[in-house]
mmCIF file of C-alpha atoms (C1' of nucleotides) in Angstrom:
data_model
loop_
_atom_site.group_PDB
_atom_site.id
_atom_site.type_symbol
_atom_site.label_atom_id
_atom_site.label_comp_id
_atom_site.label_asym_id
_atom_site.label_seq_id
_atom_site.Cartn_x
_atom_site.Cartn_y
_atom_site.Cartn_z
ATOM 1 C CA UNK A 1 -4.123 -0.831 2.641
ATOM 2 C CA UNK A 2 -3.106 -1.532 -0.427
ATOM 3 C CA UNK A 3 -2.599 1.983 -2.265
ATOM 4 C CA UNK A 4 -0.262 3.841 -3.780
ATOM 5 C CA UNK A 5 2.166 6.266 -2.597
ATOM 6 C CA UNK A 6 1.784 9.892 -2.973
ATOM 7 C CA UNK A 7 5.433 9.830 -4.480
ATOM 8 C CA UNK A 8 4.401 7.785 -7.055
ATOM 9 C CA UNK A 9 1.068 9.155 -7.682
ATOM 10 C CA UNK A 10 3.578 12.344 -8.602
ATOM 11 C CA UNK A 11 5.813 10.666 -10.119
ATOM 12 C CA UNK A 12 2.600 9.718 -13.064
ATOM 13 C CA UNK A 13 1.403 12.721 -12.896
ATOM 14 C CA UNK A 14 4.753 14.561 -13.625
ATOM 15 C CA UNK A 15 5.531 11.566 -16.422
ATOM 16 C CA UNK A 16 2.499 12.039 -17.567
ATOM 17 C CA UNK A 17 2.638 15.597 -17.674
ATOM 18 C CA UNK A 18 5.877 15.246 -20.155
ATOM 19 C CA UNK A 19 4.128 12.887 -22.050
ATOM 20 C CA UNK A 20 1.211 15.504 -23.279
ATOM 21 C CA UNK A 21 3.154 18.891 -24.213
ATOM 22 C CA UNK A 22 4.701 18.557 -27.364
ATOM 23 C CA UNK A 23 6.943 15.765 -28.242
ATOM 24 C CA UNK A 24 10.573 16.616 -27.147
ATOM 25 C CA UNK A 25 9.669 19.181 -24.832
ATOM 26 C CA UNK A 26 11.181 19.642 -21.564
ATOM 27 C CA UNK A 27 10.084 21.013 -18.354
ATOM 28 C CA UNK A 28 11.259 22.193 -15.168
ATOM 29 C CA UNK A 29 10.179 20.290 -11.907
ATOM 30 C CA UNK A 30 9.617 23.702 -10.773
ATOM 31 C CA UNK A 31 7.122 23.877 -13.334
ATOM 32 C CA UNK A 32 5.508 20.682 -13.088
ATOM 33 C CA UNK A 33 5.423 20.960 -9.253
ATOM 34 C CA UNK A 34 3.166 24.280 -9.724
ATOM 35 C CA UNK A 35 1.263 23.238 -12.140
ATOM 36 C CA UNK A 36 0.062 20.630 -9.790
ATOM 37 C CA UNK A 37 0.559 21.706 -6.005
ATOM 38 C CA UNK A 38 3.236 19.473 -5.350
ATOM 39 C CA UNK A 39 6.154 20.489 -3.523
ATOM 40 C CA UNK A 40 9.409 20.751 -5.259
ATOM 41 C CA UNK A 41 11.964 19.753 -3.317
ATOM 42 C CA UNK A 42 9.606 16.412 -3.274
ATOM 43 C CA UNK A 43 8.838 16.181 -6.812
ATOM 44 C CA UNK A 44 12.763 17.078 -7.613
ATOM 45 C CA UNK A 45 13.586 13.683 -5.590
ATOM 46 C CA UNK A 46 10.930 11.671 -7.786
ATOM 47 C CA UNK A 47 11.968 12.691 -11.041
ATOM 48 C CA UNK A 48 15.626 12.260 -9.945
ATOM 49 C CA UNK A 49 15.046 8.746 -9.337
ATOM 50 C CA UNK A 50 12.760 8.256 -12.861
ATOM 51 C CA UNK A 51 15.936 9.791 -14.309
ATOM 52 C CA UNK A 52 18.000 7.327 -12.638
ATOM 53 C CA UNK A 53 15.927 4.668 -13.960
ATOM 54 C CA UNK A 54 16.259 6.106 -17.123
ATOM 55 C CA UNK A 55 12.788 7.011 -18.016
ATOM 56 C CA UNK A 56 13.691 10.893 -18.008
ATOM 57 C CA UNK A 57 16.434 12.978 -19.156
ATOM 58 C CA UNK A 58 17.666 16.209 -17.612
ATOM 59 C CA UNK A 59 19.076 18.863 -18.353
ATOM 60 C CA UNK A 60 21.288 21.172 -16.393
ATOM 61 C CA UNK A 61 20.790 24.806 -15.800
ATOM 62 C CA UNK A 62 18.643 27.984 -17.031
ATOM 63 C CA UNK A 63 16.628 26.613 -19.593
ATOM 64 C CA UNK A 64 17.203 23.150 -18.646
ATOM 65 C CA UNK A 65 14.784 20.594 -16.858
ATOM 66 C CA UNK A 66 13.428 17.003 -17.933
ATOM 67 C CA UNK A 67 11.887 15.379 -20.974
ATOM 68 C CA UNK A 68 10.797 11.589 -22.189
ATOM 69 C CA UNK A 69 13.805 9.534 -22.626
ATOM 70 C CA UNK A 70 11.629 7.149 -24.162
ATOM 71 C CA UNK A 71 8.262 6.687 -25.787
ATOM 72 C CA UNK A 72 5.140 7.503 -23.391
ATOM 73 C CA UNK A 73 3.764 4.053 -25.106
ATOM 74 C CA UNK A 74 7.295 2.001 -23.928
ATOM 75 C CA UNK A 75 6.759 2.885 -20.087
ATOM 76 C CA UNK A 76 4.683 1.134 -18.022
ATOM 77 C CA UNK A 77 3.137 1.810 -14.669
ATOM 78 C CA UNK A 78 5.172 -0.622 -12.791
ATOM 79 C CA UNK A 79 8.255 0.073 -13.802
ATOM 80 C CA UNK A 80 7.217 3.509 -12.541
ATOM 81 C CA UNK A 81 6.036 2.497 -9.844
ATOM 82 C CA UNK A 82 8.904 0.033 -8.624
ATOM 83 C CA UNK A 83 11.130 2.540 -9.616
ATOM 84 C CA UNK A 84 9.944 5.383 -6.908
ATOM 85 C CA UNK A 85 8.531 3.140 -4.169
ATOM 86 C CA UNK A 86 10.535 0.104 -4.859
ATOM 87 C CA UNK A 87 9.609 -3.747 -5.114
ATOM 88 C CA UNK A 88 5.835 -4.250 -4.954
ATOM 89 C CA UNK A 89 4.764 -6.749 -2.214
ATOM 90 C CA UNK A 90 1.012 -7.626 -2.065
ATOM 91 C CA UNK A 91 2.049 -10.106 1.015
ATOM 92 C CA UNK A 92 4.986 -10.055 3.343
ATOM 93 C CA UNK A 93 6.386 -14.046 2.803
ATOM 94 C CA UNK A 94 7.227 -13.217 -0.735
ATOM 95 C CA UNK A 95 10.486 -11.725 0.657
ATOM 96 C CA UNK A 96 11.196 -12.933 3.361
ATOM 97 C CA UNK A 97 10.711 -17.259 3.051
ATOM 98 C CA UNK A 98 12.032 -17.618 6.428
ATOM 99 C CA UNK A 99 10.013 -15.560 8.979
ATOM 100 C CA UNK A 100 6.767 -16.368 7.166
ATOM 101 C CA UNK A 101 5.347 -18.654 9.698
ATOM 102 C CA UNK A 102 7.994 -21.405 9.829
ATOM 103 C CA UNK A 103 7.670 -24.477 8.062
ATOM 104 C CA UNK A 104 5.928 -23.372 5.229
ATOM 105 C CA UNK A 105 2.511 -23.072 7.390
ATOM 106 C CA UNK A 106 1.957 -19.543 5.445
ATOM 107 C CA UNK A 107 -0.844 -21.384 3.209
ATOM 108 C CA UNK A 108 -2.378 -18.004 1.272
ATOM 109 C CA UNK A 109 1.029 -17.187 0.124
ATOM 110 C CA UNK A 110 1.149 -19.426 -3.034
ATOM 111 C CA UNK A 111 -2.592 -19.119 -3.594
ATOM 112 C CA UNK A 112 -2.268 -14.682 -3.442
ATOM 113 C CA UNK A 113 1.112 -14.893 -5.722
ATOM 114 C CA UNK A 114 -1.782 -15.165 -8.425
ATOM 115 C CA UNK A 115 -3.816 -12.225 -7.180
ATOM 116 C CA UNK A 116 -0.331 -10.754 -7.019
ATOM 117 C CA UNK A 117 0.688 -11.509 -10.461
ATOM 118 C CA UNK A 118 -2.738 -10.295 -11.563
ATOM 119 C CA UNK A 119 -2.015 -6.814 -10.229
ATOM 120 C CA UNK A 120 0.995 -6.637 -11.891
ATOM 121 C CA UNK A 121 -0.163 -7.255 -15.189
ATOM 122 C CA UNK A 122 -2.367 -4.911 -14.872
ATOM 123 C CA UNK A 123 0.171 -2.497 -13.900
ATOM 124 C CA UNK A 124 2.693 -3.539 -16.952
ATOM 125 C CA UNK A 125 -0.072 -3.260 -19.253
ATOM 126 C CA UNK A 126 -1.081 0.202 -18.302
ATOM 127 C CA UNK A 127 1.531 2.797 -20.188
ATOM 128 C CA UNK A 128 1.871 6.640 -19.601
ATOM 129 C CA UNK A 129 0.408 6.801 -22.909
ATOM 130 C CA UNK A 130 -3.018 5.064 -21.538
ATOM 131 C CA UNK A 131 -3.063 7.756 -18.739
ATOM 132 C CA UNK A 132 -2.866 10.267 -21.343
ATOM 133 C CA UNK A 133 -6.565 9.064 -22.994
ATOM 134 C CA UNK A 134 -9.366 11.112 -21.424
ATOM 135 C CA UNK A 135 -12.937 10.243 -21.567
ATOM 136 C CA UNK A 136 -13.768 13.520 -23.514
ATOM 137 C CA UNK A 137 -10.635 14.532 -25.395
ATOM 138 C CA UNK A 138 -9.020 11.277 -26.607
ATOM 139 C CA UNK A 139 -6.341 12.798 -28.770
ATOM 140 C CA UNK A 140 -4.300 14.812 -25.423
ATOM 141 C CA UNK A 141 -1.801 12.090 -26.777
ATOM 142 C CA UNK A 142 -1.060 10.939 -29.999
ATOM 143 C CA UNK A 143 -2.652 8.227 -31.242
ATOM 144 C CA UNK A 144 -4.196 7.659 -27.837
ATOM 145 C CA UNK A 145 -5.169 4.264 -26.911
ATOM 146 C CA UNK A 146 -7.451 2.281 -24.222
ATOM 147 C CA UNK A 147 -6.334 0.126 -22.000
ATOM 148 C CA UNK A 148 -5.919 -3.049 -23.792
ATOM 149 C CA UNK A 149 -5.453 -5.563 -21.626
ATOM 150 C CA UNK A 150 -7.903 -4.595 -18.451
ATOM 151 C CA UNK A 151 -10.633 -5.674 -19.321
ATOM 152 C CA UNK A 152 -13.290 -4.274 -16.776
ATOM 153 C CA UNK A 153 -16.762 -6.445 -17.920
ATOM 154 C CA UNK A 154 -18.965 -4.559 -15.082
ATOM 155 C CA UNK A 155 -17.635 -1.961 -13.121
ATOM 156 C CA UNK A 156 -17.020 -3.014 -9.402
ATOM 157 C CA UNK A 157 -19.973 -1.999 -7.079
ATOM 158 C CA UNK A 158 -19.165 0.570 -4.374
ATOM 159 C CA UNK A 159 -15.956 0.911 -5.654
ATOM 160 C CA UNK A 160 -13.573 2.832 -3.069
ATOM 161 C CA UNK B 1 3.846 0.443 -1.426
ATOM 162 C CA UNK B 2 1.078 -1.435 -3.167
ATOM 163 C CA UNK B 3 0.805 -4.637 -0.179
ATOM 164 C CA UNK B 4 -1.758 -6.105 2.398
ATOM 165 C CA UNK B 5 -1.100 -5.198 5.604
ATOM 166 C CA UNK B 6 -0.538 -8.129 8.372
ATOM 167 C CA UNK B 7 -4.104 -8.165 9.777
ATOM 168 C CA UNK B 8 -5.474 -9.011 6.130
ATOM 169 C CA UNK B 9 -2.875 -11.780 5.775
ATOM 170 C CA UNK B 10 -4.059 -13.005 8.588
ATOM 171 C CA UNK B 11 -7.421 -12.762 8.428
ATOM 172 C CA UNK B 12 -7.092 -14.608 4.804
ATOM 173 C CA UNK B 13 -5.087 -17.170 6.288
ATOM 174 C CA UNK B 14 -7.661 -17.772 9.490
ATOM 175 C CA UNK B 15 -10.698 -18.191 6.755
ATOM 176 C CA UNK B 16 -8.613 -20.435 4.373
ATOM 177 C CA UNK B 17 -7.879 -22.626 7.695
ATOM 178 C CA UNK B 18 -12.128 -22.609 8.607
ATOM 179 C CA UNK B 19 -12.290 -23.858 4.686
ATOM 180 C CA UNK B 20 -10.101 -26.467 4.966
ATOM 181 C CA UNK B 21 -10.971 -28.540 7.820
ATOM 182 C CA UNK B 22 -14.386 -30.095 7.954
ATOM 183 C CA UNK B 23 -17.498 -28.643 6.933
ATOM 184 C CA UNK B 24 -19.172 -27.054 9.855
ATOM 185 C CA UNK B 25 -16.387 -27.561 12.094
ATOM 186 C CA UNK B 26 -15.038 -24.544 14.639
ATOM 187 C CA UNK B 27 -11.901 -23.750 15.318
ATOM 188 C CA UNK B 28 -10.727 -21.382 18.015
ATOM 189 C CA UNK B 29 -8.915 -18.023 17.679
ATOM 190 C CA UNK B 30 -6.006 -19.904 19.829
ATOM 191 C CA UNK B 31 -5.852 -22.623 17.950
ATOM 192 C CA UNK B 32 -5.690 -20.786 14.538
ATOM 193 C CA UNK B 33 -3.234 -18.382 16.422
ATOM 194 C CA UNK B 34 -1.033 -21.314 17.454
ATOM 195 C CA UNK B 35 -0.869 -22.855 14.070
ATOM 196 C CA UNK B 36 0.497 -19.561 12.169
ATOM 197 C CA UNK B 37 2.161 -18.261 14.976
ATOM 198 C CA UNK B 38 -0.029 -15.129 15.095
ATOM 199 C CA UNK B 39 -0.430 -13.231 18.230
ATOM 200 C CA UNK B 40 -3.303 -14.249 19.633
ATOM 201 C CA UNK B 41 -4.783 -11.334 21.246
ATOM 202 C CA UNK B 42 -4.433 -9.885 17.418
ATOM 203 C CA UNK B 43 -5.677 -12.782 15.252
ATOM 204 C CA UNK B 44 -8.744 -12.419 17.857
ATOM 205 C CA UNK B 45 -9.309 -8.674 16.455
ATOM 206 C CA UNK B 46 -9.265 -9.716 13.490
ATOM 207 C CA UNK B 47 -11.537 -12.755 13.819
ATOM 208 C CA UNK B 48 -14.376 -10.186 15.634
ATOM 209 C CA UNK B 49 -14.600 -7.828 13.135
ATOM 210 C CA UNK B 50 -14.317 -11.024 10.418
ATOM 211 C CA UNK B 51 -18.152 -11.868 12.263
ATOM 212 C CA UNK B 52 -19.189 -8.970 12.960
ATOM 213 C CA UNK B 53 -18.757 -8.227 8.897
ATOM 214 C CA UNK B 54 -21.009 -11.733 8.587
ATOM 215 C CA UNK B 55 -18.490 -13.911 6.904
ATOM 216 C CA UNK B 56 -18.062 -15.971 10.533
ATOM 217 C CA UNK B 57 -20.504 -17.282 13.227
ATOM 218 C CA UNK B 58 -18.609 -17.158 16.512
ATOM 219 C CA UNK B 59 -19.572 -19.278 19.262
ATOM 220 C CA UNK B 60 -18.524 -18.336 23.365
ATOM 221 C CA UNK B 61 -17.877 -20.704 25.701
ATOM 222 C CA UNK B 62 -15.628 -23.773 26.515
ATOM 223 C CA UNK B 63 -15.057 -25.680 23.054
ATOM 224 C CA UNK B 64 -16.329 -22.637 21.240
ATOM 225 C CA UNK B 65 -14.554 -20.873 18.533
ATOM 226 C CA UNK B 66 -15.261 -19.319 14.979
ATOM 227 C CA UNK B 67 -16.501 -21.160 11.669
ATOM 228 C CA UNK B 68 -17.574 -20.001 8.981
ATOM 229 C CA UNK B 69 -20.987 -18.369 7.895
ATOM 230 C CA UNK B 70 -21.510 -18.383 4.898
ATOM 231 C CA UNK B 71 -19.807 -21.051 1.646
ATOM 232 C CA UNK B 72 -16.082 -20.753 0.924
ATOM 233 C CA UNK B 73 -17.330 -19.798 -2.932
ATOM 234 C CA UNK B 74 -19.101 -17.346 -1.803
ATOM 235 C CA UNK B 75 -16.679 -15.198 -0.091
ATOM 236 C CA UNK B 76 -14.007 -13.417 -2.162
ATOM 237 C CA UNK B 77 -10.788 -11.647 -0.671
ATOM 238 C CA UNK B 78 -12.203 -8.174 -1.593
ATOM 239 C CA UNK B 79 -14.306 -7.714 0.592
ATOM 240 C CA UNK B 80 -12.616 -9.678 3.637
ATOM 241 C CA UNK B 81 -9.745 -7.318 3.009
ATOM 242 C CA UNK B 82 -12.364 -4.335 2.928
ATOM 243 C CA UNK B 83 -13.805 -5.771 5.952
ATOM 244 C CA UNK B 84 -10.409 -6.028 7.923
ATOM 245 C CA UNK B 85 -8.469 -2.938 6.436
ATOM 246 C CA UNK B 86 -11.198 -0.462 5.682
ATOM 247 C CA UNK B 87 -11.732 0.843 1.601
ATOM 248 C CA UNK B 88 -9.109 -0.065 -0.523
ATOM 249 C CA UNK B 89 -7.798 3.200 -1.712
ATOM 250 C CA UNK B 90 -5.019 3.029 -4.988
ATOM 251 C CA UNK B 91 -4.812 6.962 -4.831
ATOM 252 C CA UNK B 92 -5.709 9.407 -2.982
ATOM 253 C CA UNK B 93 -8.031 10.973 -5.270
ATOM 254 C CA UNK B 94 -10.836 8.591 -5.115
ATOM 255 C CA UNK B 95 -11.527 10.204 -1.850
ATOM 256 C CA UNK B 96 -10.789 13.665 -1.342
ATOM 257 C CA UNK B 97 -11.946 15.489 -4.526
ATOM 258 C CA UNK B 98 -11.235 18.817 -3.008
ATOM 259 C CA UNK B 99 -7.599 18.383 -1.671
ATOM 260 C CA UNK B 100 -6.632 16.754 -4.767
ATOM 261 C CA UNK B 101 -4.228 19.728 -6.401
ATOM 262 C CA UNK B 102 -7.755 21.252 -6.748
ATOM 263 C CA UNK B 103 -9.741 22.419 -9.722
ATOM 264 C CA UNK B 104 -9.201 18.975 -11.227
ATOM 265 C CA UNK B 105 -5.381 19.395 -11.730
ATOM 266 C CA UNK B 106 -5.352 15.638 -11.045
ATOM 267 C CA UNK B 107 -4.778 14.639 -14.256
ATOM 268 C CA UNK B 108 -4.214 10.751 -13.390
ATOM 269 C CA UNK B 109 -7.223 10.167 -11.458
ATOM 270 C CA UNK B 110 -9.548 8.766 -13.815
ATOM 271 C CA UNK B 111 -7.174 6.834 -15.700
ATOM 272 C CA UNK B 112 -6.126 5.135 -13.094
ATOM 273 C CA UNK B 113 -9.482 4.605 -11.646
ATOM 274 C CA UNK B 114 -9.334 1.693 -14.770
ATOM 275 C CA UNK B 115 -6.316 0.491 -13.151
ATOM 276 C CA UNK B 116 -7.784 0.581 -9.950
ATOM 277 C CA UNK B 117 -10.997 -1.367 -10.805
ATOM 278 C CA UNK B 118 -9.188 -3.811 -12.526
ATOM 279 C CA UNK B 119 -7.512 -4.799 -9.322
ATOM 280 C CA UNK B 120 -10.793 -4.760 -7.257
ATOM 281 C CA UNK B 121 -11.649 -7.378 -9.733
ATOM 282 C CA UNK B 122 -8.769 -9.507 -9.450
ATOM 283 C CA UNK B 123 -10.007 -9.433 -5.648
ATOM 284 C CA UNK B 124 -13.598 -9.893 -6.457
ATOM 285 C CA UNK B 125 -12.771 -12.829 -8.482
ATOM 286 C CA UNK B 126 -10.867 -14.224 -5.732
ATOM 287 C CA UNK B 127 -12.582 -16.508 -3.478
ATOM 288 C CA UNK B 128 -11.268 -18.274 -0.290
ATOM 289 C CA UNK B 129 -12.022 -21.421 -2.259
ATOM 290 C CA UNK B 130 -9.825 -20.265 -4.674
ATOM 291 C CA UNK B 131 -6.941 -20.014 -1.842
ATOM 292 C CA UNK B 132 -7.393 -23.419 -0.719
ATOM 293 C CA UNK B 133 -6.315 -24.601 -4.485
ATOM 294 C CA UNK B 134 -2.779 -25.960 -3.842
ATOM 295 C CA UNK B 135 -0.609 -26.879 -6.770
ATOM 296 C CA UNK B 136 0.278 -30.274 -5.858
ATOM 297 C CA UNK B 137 -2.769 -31.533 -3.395
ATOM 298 C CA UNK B 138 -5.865 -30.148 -5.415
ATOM 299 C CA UNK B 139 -8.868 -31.631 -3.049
ATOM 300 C CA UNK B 140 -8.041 -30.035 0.076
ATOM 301 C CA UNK B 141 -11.320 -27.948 -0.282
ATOM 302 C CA UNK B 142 -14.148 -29.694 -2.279
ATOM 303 C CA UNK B 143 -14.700 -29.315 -5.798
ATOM 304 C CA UNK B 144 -11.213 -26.912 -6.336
ATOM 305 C CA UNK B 145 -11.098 -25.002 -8.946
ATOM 306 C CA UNK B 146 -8.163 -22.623 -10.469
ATOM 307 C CA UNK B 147 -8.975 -18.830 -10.282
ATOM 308 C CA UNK B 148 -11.003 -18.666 -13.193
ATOM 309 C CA UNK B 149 -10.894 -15.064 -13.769
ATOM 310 C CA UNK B 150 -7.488 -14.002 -13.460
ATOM 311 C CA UNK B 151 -5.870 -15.060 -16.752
ATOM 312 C CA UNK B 152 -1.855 -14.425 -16.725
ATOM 313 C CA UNK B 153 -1.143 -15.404 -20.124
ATOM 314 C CA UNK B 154 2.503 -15.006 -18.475
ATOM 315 C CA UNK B 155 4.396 -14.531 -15.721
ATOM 316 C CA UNK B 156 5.467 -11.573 -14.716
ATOM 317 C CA UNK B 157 9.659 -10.981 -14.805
ATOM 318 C CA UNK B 158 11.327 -10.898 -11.592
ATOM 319 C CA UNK B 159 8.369 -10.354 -10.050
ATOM 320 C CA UNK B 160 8.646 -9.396 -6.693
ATOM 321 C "C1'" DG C 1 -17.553 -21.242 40.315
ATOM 322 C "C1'" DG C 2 -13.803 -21.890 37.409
ATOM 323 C "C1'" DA C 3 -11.896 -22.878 32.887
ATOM 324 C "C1'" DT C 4 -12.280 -21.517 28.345
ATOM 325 C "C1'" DG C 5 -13.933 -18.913 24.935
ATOM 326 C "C1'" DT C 6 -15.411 -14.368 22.453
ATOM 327 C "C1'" DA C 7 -16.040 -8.965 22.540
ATOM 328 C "C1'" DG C 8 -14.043 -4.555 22.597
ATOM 329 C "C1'" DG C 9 -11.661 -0.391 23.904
ATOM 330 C "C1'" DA C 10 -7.286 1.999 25.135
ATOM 331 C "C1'" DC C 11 -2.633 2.136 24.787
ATOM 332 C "C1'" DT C 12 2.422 1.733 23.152
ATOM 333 C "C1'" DG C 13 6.465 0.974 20.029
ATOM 334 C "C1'" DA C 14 8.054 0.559 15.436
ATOM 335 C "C1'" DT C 15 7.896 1.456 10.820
ATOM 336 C "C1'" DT C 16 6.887 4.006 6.914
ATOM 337 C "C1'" DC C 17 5.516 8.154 4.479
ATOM 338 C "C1'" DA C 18 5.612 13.014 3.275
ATOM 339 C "C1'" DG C 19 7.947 16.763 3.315
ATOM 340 C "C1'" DT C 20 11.895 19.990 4.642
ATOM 341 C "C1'" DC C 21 16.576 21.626 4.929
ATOM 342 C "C1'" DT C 22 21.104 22.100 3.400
ATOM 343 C "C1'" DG C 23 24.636 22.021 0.252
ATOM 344 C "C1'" DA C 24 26.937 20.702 -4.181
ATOM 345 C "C1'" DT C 25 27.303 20.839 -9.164
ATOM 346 C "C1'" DA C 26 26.096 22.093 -14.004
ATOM 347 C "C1'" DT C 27 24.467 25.324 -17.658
ATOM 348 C "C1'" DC C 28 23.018 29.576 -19.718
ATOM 349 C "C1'" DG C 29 22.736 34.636 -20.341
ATOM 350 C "C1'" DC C 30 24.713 38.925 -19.332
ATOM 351 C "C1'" DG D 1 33.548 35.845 -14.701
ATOM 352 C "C1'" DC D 2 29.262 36.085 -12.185
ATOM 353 C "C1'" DG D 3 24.739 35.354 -11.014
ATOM 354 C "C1'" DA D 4 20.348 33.150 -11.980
ATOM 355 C "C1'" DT D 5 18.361 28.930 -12.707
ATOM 356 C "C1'" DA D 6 18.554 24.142 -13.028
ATOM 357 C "C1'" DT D 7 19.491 19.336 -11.517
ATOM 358 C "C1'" DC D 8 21.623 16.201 -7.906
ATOM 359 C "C1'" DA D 9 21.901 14.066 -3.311
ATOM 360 C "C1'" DG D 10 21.989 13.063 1.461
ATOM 361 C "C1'" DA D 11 20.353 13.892 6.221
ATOM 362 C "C1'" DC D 12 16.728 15.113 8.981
ATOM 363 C "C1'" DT D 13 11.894 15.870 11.147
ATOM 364 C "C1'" DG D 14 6.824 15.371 11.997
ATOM 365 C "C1'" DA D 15 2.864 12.780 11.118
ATOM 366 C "C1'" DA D 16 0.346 8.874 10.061
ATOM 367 C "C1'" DT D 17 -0.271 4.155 9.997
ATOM 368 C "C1'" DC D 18 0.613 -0.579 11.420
ATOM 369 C "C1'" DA D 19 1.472 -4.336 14.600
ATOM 370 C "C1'" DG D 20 0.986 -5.792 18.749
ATOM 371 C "C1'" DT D 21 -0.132 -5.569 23.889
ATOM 372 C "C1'" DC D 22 -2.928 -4.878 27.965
ATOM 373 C "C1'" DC D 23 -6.958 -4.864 30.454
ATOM 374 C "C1'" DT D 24 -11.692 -5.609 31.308
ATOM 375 C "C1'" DA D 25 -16.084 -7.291 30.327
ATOM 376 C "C1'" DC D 26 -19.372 -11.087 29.036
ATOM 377 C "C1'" DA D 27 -20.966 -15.880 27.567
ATOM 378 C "C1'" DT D 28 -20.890 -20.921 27.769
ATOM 379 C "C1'" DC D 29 -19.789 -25.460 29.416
ATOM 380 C "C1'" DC D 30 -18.335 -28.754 32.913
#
DNA sequence: GGATGTAGGACTGATTCAGTCTGATATCGC
DNA sequence: GCGATATCAGACTGAATCAGTCCTACATCC
């Protein structure tokens, strides 16, 4: 249906979340995850991972919790994104060649690897820091910026 | 996890077949299902609700079958998928205001409705014409023509 | 009337997602 | 040292969704 997961809707929200207190700042999942509703055993699993990944560092006990291991302007949505949920396939025979249909019959799937590629632009060209620019309050971030590179001409009719 | 389900894949590859072969022609559920290798009794869902949305005429009867209703051009993937899968959600905000970690906790919602949008554009921009562009054999539909909105200035890493 | 086709609802199995539970390890303050 | 507070990590469960099947109409042509 072609959404996002709630893990990694968390997973920007916590990132983001690090990115607007003050620079170098740390916070406890258990902060983040009642700030927000989100459970913590849940959220502790997400940021584990973007720690993993390296986005995040942590920090052991009282006290201790997770801040930006790098810029909020260096990470991107996908890498977010393919770091909680894993690869991102718009259409199944980009993985697997060989039960797509047989013999190459699968016609769309060249054709969508462009839609496909189109998303994920989008997605590398969106950084923490461009979730971080509100409508009203454009400095929540520092030297906030607008998306760049999506370039929306005319907002999409009935949207959702 | 970001990808089309099966049905929309399907229903994709069903109107990029009703493009290809000769203007005006039918072609059956069963024959479409046989080419692909889609269950039938699925594919034939899938085709119903594609003419009931008014992107196919169907026809009953011996040598009946499905083609299409309206020009190639003028149907774009966004709203086939809409019509097969139901709204395209990316988060779960766009929906539920109320459940969302209320009193506008949210904080990634309306950034990412840019994000969002953008991709409803790639879609919108995306035309079953536009499938039927193959690399090598460019006049399998009439008058081809690349996708002219969706500019990847490169390609994307390891994609997938 | 039978073969072939669409139309549509109800149902089942499999997969994935969201969230929980349990336990281990590390750090700080007392 | 000990306890409180953290992160770390795997196994597990319930719910939702997806993919596919089954069955029964109804329409058209020969």
């Amino acid at each position: 249906m072609l959404k996002l997961t709630k893990k990694a809707d968390y997973g920007l929200i916590a990132l983001k979340h690090l990115a607007v207190i003050e620079h170098g700042a740390s916070a406890s999942a258990k902060e983040i995850a009642e700030t927000y509703g989100i459970p913590l055993p849940l959220l502790s699993k997400i940021l584990q991972k973007l720690a993993r990944t390296g986005f995040l560092q942590s920090e052991h006990g009282t006290n201790g919790g997770y801040r930006l291991a790098r810029a909020a302007s260096t990470i991107n949505t996908l890498e977010v994104i393919r770091s909680i949920d894993g690869p991102i396939i718009l259409t199944h025979c980009f993985t697997d060649h060989l039960n797509c249909g047989l013999s190459g019959k699968c016609t769309v799937r060249e054709p969508l690897r462009k839609v496909h590629e189109g998303i994920l632009q989008i997605l590398a060209n969106t950084t923490i820091q461009d979730l971080c620019v509100e409508p009203a309050e454009s400095d929540a971030c520092r030297n906030g910026e607008r998306l760049h590179n999506v370039a929306i001409s005319r907002a999409i009719l009935s949207a959702v």
